[in-house]
Amino acid sequence: GDSVTQMEGPVTLSEEAFLTINCTYTATGYPSLFWYVQYPGEGLQLLLKATKADDKGSNKGFEATYRKETTSFHLEKGSVQVSDSAVYFCALSDRKAAGNKLTFGGGTRVLVKP
Amino acid sequence: ETGVTQTPRHLVMGMTNKKSLKCEQHLGHNAMYWYKQSAKKPLELMFVYSLEERVENNSVPSRFSPECPNSSHLFLHLHTLQPEDSALYLCASSQGGLAGVETQYFGPGTRLLVL
């Protein structure tokens, strides 16, 4: 079945540091890939997505490129802020006609210190 | 963000209680989902409803009973829960269809504690 593996946290960084969170996936078809972010005490928010190979998703300074050859979708940000402290989830979508199924990675907690 | 709302936000219940979680989406979507988020475990999909019909039930115990009376509302009825059912229960919605990618939009969750 489908699966998503992402690096375990917590990841602790200083403000303005470079952030990378690795994500690799296993899927039988051609899934869409997502990064969701969960701020403390809140639900998940879509951060960015990519629907096909070589697509780059970007939002709020974060980027991730859909790499079919390495089955990866690593999240990067060049200069993090304290407000980026959150848990980040990589996910893939198994598209079906009636409702789609998201498979999530285990989440990576990121803590940015001033 | 008020696209998907959940009530209550926090719930404490005993193992013999019956309670219900409510989810409402204001996005005009036609698919709704329940997820369970436990500490130290990946997010688990519990149920999927599309066009008010249940299309997926991920081997969830019968003490969890979903209900989708219309495309905007989703309930999760709880009875005789166990302490290990304590978790954050997240609702999501999406616009289904063969074309395009179905992005799921999440509510803030209900934090459930079973004593």
CSV table of C-alpha atoms in Angstrom, one decimal, chain A residues 32 34 36 38 41-44 46 49 51 89 95-102 104-106, chain B residues 9 33 35 37 42-43 45 50 55-56 88 90 94 97-98 100-104 106-108:
chain,number,residue,atom,x,y,z
A,32,SER,CA,-0.4,14.1,-5.7
A,34,PHE,CA,1.2,17.7,-0.1
A,36,TYR,CA,0.5,20.3,5.7
A,38,GLN,CA,-0.1,22.2,12.3
A,41,GLY,CA,-3.5,24.0,19.3
A,42,GLU,CA,-4.8,24.0,15.8
A,43,GLY,CA,-5.9,21.7,13.0
A,44,LEU,CA,-3.9,21.0,9.8
A,46,LEU,CA,-2.4,23.1,3.6
A,49,LYS,CA,1.1,20.8,-3.0
A,51,THR,CA,0.3,17.2,-8.6
A,89,PHE,CA,3.2,16.6,7.7
A,95,ARG,CA,-7.1,9.7,-6.1
A,96,LYS,CA,-10.4,8.0,-6.5
A,97,ALA,CA,-13.7,9.0,-8.0
A,98,ALA,CA,-15.5,9.2,-4.7
A,99,GLY,CA,-13.5,11.0,-2.0
A,100,ASN,CA,-9.7,10.8,-2.0
A,101,LYS,CA,-7.5,9.2,0.6
A,102,LEU,CA,-4.6,11.1,2.2
A,104,PHE,CA,0.3,11.0,6.1
A,105,GLY,CA,3.8,10.8,7.3
A,106,GLY,CA,4.5,10.8,11.0
B,9,ARG,CA,-13.1,21.8,20.9
B,33,TYR,CA,-13.6,12.8,6.5
B,35,TYR,CA,-9.2,11.5,11.2
B,37,GLN,CA,-4.5,12.0,15.7
B,42,PRO,CA,0.6,9.0,12.3
B,43,LEU,CA,-2.7,10.6,11.4
B,45,LEU,CA,-8.1,8.1,8.4
B,50,SER,CA,-18.7,11.3,-0.5
B,55,VAL,CA,-17.1,5.2,0.9
B,56,GLU,CA,-14.4,4.1,3.4
B,88,LEU,CA,-7.4,14.8,18.6
B,90,LEU,CA,-10.0,16.0,13.0
B,94,SER,CA,-12.9,18.3,-0.1
B,97,GLY,CA,-14.5,14.5,-8.7
B,98,LEU,CA,-12.4,12.8,-11.3
B,100,GLY,CA,-8.2,17.9,-10.5
B,101,VAL,CA,-6.6,17.3,-7.2
B,102,GLU,CA,-8.8,17.1,-4.1
B,103,THR,CA,-7.2,19.2,-1.5
B,104,GLN,CA,-8.6,18.5,1.9
B,106,PHE,CA,-9.2,20.6,8.0
B,107,GLY,CA,-11.1,21.8,11.0
B,108,PRO,CA,-9.3,22.7,14.3
